CSV table of C-alpha atoms and ligand atoms in Angstrom, one decimal:
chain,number,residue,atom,x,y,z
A,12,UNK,CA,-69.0,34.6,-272.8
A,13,UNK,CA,-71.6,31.8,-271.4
A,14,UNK,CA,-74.3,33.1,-274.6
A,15,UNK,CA,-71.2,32.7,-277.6
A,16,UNK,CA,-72.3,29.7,-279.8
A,17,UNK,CA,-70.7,26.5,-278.9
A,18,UNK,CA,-68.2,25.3,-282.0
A,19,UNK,CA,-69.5,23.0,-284.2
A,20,UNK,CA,-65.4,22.4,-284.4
A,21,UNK,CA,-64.7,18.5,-284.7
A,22,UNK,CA,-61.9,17.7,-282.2
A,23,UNK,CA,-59.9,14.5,-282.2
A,24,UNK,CA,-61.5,12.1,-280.3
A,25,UNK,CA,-58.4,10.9,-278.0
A,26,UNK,CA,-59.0,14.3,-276.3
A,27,UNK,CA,-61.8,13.0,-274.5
A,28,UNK,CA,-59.1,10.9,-273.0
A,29,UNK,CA,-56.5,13.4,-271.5
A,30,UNK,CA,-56.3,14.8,-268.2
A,31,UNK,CA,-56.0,18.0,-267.7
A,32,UNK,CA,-53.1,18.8,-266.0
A,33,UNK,CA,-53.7,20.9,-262.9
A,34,UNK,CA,-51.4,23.5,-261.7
A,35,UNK,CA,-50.7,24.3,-258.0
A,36,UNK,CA,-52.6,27.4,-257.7
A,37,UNK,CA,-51.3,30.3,-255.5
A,38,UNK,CA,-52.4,30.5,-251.3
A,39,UNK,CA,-55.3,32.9,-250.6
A,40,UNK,CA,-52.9,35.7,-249.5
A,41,UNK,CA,-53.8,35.9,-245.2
A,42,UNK,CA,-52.7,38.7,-242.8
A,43,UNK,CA,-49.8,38.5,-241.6
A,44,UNK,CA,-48.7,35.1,-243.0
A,45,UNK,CA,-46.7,35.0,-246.0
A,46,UNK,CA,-47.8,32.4,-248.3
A,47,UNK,CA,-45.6,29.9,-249.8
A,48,UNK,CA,-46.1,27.3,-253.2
A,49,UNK,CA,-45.0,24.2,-252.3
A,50,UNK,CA,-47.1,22.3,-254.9
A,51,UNK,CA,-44.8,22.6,-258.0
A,52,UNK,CA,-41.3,21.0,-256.7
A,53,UNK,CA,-39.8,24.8,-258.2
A,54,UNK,CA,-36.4,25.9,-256.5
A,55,UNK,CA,-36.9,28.0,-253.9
A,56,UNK,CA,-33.3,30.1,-254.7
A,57,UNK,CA,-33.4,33.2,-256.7
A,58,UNK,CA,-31.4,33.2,-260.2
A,59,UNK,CA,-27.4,33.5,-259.9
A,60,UNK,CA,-26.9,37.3,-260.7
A,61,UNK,CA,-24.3,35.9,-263.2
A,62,UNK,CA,-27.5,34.1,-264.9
A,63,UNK,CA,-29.4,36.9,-264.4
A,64,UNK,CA,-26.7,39.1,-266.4
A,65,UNK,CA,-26.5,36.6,-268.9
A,66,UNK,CA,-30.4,36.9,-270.0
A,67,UNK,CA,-30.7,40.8,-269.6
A,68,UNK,CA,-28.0,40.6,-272.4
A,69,UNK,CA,-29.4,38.1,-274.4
A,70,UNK,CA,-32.6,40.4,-274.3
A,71,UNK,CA,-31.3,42.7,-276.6
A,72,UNK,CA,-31.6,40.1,-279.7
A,73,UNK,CA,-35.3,38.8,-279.0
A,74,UNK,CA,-36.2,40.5,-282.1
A,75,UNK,CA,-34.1,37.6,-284.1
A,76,UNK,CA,-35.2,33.6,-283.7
A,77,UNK,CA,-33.3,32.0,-281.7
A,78,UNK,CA,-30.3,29.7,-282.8
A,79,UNK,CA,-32.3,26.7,-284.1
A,80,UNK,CA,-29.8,24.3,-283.2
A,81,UNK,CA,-29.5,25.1,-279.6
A,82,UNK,CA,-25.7,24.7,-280.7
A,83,UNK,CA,-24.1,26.4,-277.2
A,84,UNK,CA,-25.7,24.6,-275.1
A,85,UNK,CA,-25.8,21.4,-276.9
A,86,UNK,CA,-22.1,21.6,-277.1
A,87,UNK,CA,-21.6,22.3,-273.1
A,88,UNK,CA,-23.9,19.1,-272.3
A,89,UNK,CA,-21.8,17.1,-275.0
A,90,UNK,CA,-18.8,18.1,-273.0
A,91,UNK,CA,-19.8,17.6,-269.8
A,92,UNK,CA,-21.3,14.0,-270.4
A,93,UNK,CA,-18.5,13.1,-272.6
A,94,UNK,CA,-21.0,12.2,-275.3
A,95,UNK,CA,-21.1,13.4,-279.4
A,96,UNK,CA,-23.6,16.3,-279.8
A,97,UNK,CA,-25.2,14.1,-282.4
A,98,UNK,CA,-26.6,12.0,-279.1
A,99,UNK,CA,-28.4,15.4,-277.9
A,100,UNK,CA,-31.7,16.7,-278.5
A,101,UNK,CA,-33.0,19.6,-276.6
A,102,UNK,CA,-36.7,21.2,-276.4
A,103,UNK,CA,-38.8,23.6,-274.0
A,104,UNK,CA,-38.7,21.8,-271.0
A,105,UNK,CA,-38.0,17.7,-270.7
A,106,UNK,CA,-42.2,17.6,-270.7
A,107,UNK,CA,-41.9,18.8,-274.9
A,108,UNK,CA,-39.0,16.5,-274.9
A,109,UNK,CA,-41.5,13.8,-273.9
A,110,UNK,CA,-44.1,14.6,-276.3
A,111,UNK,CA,-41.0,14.7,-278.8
A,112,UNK,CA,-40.2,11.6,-277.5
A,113,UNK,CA,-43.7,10.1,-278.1
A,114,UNK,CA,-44.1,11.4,-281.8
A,115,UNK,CA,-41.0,9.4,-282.8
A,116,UNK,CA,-42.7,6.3,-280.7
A,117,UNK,CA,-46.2,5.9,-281.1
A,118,UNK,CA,-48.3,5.5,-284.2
A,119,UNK,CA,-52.3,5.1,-282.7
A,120,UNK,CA,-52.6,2.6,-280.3
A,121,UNK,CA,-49.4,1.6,-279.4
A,122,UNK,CA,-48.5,1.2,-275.9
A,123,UNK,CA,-46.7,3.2,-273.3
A,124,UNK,CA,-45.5,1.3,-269.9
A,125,UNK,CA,-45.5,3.4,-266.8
A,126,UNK,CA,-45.4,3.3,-263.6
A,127,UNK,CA,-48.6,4.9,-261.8
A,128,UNK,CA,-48.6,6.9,-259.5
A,129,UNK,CA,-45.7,8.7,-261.5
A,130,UNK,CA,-45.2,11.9,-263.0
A,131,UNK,CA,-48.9,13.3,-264.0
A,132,UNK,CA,-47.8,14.5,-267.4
A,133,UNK,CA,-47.2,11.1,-268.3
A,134,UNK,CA,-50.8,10.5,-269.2
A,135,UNK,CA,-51.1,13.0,-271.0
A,136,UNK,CA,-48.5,13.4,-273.5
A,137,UNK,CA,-49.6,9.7,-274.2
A,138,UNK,CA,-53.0,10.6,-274.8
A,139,UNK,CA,-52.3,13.4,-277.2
A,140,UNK,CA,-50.2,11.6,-278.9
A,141,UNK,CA,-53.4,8.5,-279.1
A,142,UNK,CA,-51.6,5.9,-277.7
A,143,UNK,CA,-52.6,3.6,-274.9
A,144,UNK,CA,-50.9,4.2,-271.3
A,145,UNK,CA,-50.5,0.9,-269.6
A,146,UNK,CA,-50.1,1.6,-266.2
A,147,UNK,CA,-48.0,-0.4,-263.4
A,148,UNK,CA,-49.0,-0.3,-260.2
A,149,UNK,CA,-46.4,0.9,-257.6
A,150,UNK,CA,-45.7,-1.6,-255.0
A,151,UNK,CA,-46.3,-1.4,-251.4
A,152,UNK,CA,-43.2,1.2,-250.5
A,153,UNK,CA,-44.2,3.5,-253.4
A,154,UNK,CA,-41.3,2.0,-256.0
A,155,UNK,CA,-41.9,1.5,-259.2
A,156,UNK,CA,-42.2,-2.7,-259.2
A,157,UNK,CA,-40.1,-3.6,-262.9
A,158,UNK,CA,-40.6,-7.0,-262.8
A,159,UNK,CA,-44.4,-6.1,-263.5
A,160,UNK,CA,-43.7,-3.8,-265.8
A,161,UNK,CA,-41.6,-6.1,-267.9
A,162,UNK,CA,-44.3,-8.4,-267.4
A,163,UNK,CA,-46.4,-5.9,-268.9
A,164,UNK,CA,-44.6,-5.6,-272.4
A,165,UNK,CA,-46.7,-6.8,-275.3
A,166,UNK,CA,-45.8,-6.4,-279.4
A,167,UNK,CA,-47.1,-3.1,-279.2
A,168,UNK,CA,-45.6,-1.6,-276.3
A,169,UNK,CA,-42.9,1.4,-278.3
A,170,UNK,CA,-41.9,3.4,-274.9
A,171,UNK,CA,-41.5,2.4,-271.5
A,172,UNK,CA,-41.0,5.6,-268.7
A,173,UNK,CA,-38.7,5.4,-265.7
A,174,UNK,CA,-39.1,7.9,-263.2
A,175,UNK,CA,-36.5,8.2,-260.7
A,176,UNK,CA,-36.5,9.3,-258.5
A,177,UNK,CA,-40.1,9.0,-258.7
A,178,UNK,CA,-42.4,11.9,-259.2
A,179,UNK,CA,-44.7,11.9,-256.7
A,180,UNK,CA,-43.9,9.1,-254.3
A,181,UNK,CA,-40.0,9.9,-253.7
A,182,UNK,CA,-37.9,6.6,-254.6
A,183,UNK,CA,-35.4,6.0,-257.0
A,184,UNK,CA,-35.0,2.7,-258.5
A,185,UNK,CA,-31.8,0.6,-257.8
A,186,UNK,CA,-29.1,0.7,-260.5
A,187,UNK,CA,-29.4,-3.7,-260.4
A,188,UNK,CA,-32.8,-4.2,-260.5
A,189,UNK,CA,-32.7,-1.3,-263.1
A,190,UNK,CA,-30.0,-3.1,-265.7
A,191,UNK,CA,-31.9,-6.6,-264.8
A,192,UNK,CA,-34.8,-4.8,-266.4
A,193,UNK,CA,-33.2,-3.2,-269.2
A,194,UNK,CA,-31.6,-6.9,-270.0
A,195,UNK,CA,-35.6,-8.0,-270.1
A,196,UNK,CA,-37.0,-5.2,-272.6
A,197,UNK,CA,-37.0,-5.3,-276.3
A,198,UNK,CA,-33.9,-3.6,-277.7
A,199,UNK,CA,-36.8,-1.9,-280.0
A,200,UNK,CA,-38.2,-0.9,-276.8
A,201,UNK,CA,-37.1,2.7,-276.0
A,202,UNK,CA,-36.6,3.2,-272.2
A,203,UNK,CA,-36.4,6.9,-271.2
A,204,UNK,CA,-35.0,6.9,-267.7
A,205,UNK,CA,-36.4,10.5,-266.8
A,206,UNK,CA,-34.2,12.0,-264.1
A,207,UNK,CA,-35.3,15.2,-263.7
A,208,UNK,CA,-34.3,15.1,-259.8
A,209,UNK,CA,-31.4,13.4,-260.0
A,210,UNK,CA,-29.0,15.9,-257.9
A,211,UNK,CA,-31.0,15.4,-255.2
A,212,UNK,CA,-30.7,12.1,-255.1
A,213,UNK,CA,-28.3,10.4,-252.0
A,214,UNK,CA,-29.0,7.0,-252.4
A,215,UNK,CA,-26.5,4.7,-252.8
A,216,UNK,CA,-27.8,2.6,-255.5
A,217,UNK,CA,-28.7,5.8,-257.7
A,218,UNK,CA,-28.3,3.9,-261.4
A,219,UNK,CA,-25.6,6.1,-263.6
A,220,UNK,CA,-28.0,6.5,-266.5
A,221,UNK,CA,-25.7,7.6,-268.6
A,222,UNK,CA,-23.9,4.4,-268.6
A,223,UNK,CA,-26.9,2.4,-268.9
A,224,UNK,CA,-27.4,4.5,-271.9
A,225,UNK,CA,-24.0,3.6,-273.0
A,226,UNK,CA,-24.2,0.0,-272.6
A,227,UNK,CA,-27.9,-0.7,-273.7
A,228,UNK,CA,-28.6,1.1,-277.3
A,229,UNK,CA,-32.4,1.8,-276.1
A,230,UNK,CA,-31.9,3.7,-273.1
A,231,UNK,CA,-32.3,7.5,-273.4
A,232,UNK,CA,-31.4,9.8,-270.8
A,233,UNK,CA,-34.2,12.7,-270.1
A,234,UNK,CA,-32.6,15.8,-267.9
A,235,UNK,CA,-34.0,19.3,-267.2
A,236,UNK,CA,-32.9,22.6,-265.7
A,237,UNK,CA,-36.1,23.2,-264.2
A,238,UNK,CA,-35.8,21.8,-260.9
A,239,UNK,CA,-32.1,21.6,-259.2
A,240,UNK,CA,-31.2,24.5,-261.5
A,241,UNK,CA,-33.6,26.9,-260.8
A,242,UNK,CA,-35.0,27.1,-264.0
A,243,UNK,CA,-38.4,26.2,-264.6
A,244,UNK,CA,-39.3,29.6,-265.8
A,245,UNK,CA,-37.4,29.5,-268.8
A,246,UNK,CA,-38.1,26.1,-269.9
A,247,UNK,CA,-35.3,24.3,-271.3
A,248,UNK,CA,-34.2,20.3,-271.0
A,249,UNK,CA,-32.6,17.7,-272.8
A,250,UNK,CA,-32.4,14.1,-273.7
A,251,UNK,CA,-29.1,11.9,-274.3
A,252,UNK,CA,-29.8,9.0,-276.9
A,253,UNK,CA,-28.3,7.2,-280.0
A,254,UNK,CA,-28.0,9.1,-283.3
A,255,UNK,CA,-31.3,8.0,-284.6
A,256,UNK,CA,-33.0,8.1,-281.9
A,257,UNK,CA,-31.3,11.7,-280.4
A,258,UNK,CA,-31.8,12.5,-284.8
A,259,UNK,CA,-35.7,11.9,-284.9
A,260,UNK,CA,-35.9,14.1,-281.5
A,261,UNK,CA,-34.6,17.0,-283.0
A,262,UNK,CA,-37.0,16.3,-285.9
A,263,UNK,CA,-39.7,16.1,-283.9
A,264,UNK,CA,-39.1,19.6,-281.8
A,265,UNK,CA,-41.0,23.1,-282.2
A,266,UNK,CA,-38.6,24.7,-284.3
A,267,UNK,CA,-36.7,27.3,-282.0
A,268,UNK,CA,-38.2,26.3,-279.4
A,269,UNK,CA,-35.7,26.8,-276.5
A,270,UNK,CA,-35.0,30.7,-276.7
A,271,UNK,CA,-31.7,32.6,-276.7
A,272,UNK,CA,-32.7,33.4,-272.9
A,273,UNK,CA,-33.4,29.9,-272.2
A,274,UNK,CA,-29.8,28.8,-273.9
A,275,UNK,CA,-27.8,31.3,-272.3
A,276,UNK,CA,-29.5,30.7,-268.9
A,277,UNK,CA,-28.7,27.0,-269.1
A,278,UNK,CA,-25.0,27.5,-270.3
A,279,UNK,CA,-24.2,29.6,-267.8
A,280,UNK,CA,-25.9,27.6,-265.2
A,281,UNK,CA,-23.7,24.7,-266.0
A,282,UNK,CA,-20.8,26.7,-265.5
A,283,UNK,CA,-21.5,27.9,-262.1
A,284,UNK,CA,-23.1,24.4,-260.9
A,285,UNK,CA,-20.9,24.2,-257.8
A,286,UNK,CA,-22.4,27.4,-256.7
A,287,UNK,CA,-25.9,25.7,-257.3
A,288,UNK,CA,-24.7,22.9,-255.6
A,289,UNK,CA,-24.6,24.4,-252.5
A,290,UNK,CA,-28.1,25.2,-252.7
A,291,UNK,CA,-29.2,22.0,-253.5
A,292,UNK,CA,-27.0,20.3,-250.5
A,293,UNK,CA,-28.8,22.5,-248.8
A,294,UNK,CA,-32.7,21.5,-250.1
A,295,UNK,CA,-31.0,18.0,-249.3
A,296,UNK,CA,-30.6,19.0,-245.7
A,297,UNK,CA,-34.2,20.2,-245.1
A,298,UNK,CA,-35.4,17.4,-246.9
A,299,UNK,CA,-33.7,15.1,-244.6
A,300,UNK,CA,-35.0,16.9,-241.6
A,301,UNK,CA,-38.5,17.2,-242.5
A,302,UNK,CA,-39.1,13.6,-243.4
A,303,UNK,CA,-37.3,12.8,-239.6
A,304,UNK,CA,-39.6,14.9,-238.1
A,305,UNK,CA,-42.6,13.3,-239.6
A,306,UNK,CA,-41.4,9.9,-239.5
A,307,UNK,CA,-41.2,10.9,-235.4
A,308,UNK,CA,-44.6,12.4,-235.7
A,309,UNK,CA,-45.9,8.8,-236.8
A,310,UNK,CA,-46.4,9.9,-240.5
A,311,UNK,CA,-45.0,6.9,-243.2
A,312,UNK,CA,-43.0,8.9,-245.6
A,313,UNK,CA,-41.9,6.9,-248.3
A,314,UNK,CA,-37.9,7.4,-249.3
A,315,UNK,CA,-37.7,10.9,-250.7
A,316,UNK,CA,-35.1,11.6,-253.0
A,317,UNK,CA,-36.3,14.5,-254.9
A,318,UNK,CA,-36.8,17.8,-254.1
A,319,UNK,CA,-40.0,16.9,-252.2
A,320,UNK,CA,-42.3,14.5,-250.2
A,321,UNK,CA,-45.3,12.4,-250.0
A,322,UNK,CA,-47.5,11.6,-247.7
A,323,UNK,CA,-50.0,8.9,-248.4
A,324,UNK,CA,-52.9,10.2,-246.9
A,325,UNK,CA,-55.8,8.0,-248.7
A,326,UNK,CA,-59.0,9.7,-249.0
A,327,UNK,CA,-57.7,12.5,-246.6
A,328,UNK,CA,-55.5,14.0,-249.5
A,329,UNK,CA,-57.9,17.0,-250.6
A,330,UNK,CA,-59.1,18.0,-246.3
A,331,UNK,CA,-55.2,17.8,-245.9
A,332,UNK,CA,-54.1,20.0,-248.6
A,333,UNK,CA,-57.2,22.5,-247.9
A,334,UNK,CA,-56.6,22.8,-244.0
A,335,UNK,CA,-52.8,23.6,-245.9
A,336,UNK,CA,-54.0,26.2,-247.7
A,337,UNK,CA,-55.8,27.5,-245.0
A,338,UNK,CA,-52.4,28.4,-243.3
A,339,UNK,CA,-50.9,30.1,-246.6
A,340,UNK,CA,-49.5,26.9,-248.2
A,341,UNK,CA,-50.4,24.9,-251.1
A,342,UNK,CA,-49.0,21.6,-251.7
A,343,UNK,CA,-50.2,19.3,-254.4
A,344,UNK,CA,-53.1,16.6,-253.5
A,345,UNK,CA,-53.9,13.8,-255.4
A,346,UNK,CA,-57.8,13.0,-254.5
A,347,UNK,CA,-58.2,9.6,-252.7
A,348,UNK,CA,-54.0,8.9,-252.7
A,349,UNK,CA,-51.8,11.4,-251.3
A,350,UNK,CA,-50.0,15.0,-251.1
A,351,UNK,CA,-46.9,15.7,-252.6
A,352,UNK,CA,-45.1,18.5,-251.0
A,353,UNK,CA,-41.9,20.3,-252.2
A,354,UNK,CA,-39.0,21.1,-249.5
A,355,UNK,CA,-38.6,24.9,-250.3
A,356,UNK,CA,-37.9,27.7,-247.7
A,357,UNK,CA,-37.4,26.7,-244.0
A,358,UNK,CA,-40.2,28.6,-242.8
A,359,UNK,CA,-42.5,26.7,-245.5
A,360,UNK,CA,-40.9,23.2,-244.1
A,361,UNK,CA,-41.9,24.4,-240.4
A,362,UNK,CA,-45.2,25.0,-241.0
A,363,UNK,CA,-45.9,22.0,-242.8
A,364,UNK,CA,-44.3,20.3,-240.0
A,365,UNK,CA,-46.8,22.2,-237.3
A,366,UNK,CA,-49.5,21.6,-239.9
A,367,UNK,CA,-48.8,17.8,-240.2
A,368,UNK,CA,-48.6,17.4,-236.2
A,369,UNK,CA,-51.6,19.0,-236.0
A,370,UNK,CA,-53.7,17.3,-238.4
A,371,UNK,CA,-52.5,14.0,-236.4
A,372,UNK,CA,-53.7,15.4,-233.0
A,373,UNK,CA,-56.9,16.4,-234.9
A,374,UNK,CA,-57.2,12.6,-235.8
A,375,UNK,CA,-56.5,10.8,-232.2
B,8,PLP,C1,-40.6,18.5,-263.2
B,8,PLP,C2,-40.4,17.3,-264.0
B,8,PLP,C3,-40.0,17.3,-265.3
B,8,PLP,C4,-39.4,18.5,-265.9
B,8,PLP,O1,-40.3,19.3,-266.5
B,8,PLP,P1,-39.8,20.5,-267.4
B,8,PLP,O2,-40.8,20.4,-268.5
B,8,PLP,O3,-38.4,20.2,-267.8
B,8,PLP,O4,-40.0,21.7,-266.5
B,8,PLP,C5,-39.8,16.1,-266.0
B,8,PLP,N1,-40.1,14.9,-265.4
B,8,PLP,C6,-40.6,14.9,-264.1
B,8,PLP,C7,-40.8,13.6,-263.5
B,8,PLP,C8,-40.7,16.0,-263.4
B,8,PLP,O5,-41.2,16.0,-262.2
C-alpha cells in the first residue's frame, strides 16, 4: 500500500476542515474479564424477539429496494405524535437527517449555532456541508447557555442545534428558558431541537418539543431509534417539521435510504415500546445509582439525563480512559475535557465505579 502513487485527485477544500469522527474502539480482550463498550451510548438490551422476527422476514425481499417513501413507518410516527405525515421526513439514522437537514440550510458560509461541547457530529456535518460552525460555550454546569447563543445570531446564521439532553455533558435545557429562546431567534432561523435521548430523560422541566414545534413554525423535532430503542445497528430516525421544511428533507435524503429491515424494525418497535420501556426505566435506575456513587466518591457529575455520564476530568481525560481500557472497558475521552461514559450492563457500571474510586485514591 505505502509505495501506491498518491492521487493527484483535487478534493474540496472544506475537508481540510472536518474532524474525523472517532469511533469507540473495542477493549483489548483480557483473561478472564469480559470486556464491555461503554463509549457509544448503544443499548445494552438484545433485540425484542418480536423485532427480531420481524427483520428475518423482511429478509426475504432484500433483493427489491426498499419502499422509497418509508410509508409504514412514516404513518405510525404520524399517528403517534398526532401530526400529518406531510410534517415527517425520515433518513439512515437522525446523523443523515442532520446532514439532510444542512443541505436544505446552508449555501457556503452560512452559519450554524451550537453549543460546544455537544454532540461531535455536529462539526462535521457542518463542515461537509462548507458552512461555518459557530460554537457556544457551555456554561459552568455543562448547560448549553441560550442567551449567548442568541446573542450569537448574525444575518447569516440558517440553523441553530439544541441538544438535549446534551450529548456529552448530560443536561437538558428547561422548557422556559427554551421557548424564551425560541421567542429571540429569527422565524427564518430553523431550530432543530435534537432529542435523541429523550426517554431517558426525568427532569421536570424536559421541554415538550413537539409543542414547541407546534407553536413556533421553525422548530423541527430530530428523533432516533438508535439509542432508547435499541436500534443503532439498523440506522433509522426521523425529524417532525412544517411541510416545506419536513418537504425539502425528504428531497434532500439518499433515496431508499432506510431499508425494509430498518422500517419494519422501527414499526414494530413502536408497538411494543412499553416492553422497551421497562428496559429503559431500568438504564434510568443504574444511571441514577452510578452518578450517587460518584457524586459520594467526590467526582462532579454534571446532571445526566441521557443514557450516559460525564466526568470532567481536564487534561486527565485520555490517562483516565486508558487505565479504563486497561480493565476491559472503553469509554469515550475527549483529550484535555472529559470522558463520557454510557450506563450499560451492571457489571460495566461497577467497574467503572471501582475504576473511578480508584483513580481518586491514585490522586490523594
Ligand atoms: C446518538 C445521537 C444521535 C443519533 O444518531 P443516529 O444517527 O440516529 O444513530 C443524534 N444526536 C445525538 C446528540 C446523539 O447522541
Amino acid at each position: 500500500m505505502s509505495d501506491a502513487p498518491s492521487s493527484p485527485v483535487r478534493l474540496r477544500s472544506t475537508l481540510a476542515g472536518v474532524p474525523a469522527y472517532a469511533p469507540g474502539k473495542p477493549a483489548e480482550p483480557i483473561e478472564g474479564l469480559t470486556s464491555y463498550k461503554i463509549s457509544s451510548n448503544e443499548n445494552p438490551y438484545p433485540p425484542l424477539p418480536a423485532v427480531l422476527e420481524a427483520v428475518r422476514a423482511a429478509a426475504t425481499d432484500i433483493n427489491r429496494y426498499p419502499d422509497m417513501g418509508v410509508t409504514e413507518l412514516t404513518a405510525a410516527l404520524a399517528e403517534r405524535f398526532e401530526v400529518p405525515t406531510t410534517h415527517l421526513a425520515t433518513g439512515t439514522g437522525s446523523v443523515a437527517v442532520l446532514a439532510q437537514l444542512m443541505a436544505i440550510t446552508c449555501d457556503a458560509g452560512d452559519e450554524v449555532i451550537y453549543a460546544w461541547r455537544s454532540f461531535e457530529a455536529y462539526p462535521i456535518v457542518v463542515a461537509l456541508a462548507g458552512a461555518t460552525s459557530v460554537q457556544v460555550p457551555l456554561d459552568a454546569d455543562f448547560r448549553h447557555d441560550l442567551d449567548a447563543m442568541a446573542a450569537a445570531i448574525t444575518d447569516r446564521t440558517r440553523l441553530i442545534l439544541v441538544c438535549t439532553p446534551n450529548n456529552p455533558t448530560g443536561p437538558t435545557v428547561g422548557e422556559d428558558e427554551l421557548r424564551a429562546f425560541l421567542a429571540k431567534v429569527r422565524q427564518d432561523v430553523l431550530v432543530v431541537i435534537d432529542e435523541a435521548y429523550l426517554e431517558f430523560t426525568t427532569a421536570e422541566d424536559v421541554p415538550d418539543a413537539l409543542a414547541l414545534y407546534r407553536e413556533f413554525p421553525n422548530v423541527a423535532v430530530l428523533r432516533t431509534f438508535s439509542k432508547a430503542y435499541g436500534l443503532a445497528g439498523l440506522r433509522v430516525g426521523y425529524a417532525v417539521a412544517q411541510e416545506e421544511v419536513a418537504t425539502a428533507l425528504r428531497k434532500a435524503a439518499t433515496p431508499f435510504g432506510v431499508s425494509d429491515l430498518a422500517q419494519r424494525a422501527a414499526v414494530t418497535s413502536l408497538d411494543a415500546f412499553d416492553e422497551l420501556e421497562v428496559r429503559v426505566k431500568e438504564l434510568v435506575t443504574e444511571r441514577e445509582r452510578v452518578v450517587a456513587g460518584l457524586r459520594d466518591q467526590g467526582w462532579q457529575v454534571p446532571d445526566a439525563q441521557g443514557n450516559f455520564l460525564w466526568l470532567p476530568l481536564g487534561d486527565d481525560a485520555v490517562p483516565f480512559a486508558q487505565a479504563c481500557q486497561a480493565r476491559g472497558l472503553t469509554v469515550r475521552p475527549f483529550a484535555g475535557d472529559g470522558v463520557r461514559c454510557t450506563i450499560a450492563e451492571t457489571e460495566a457500571n461497577d467497574r467503572l465505579l471501582g475504576i473511578c474510586s480508584e483513580w481518586l485514591a491514585s490522586r490523594d
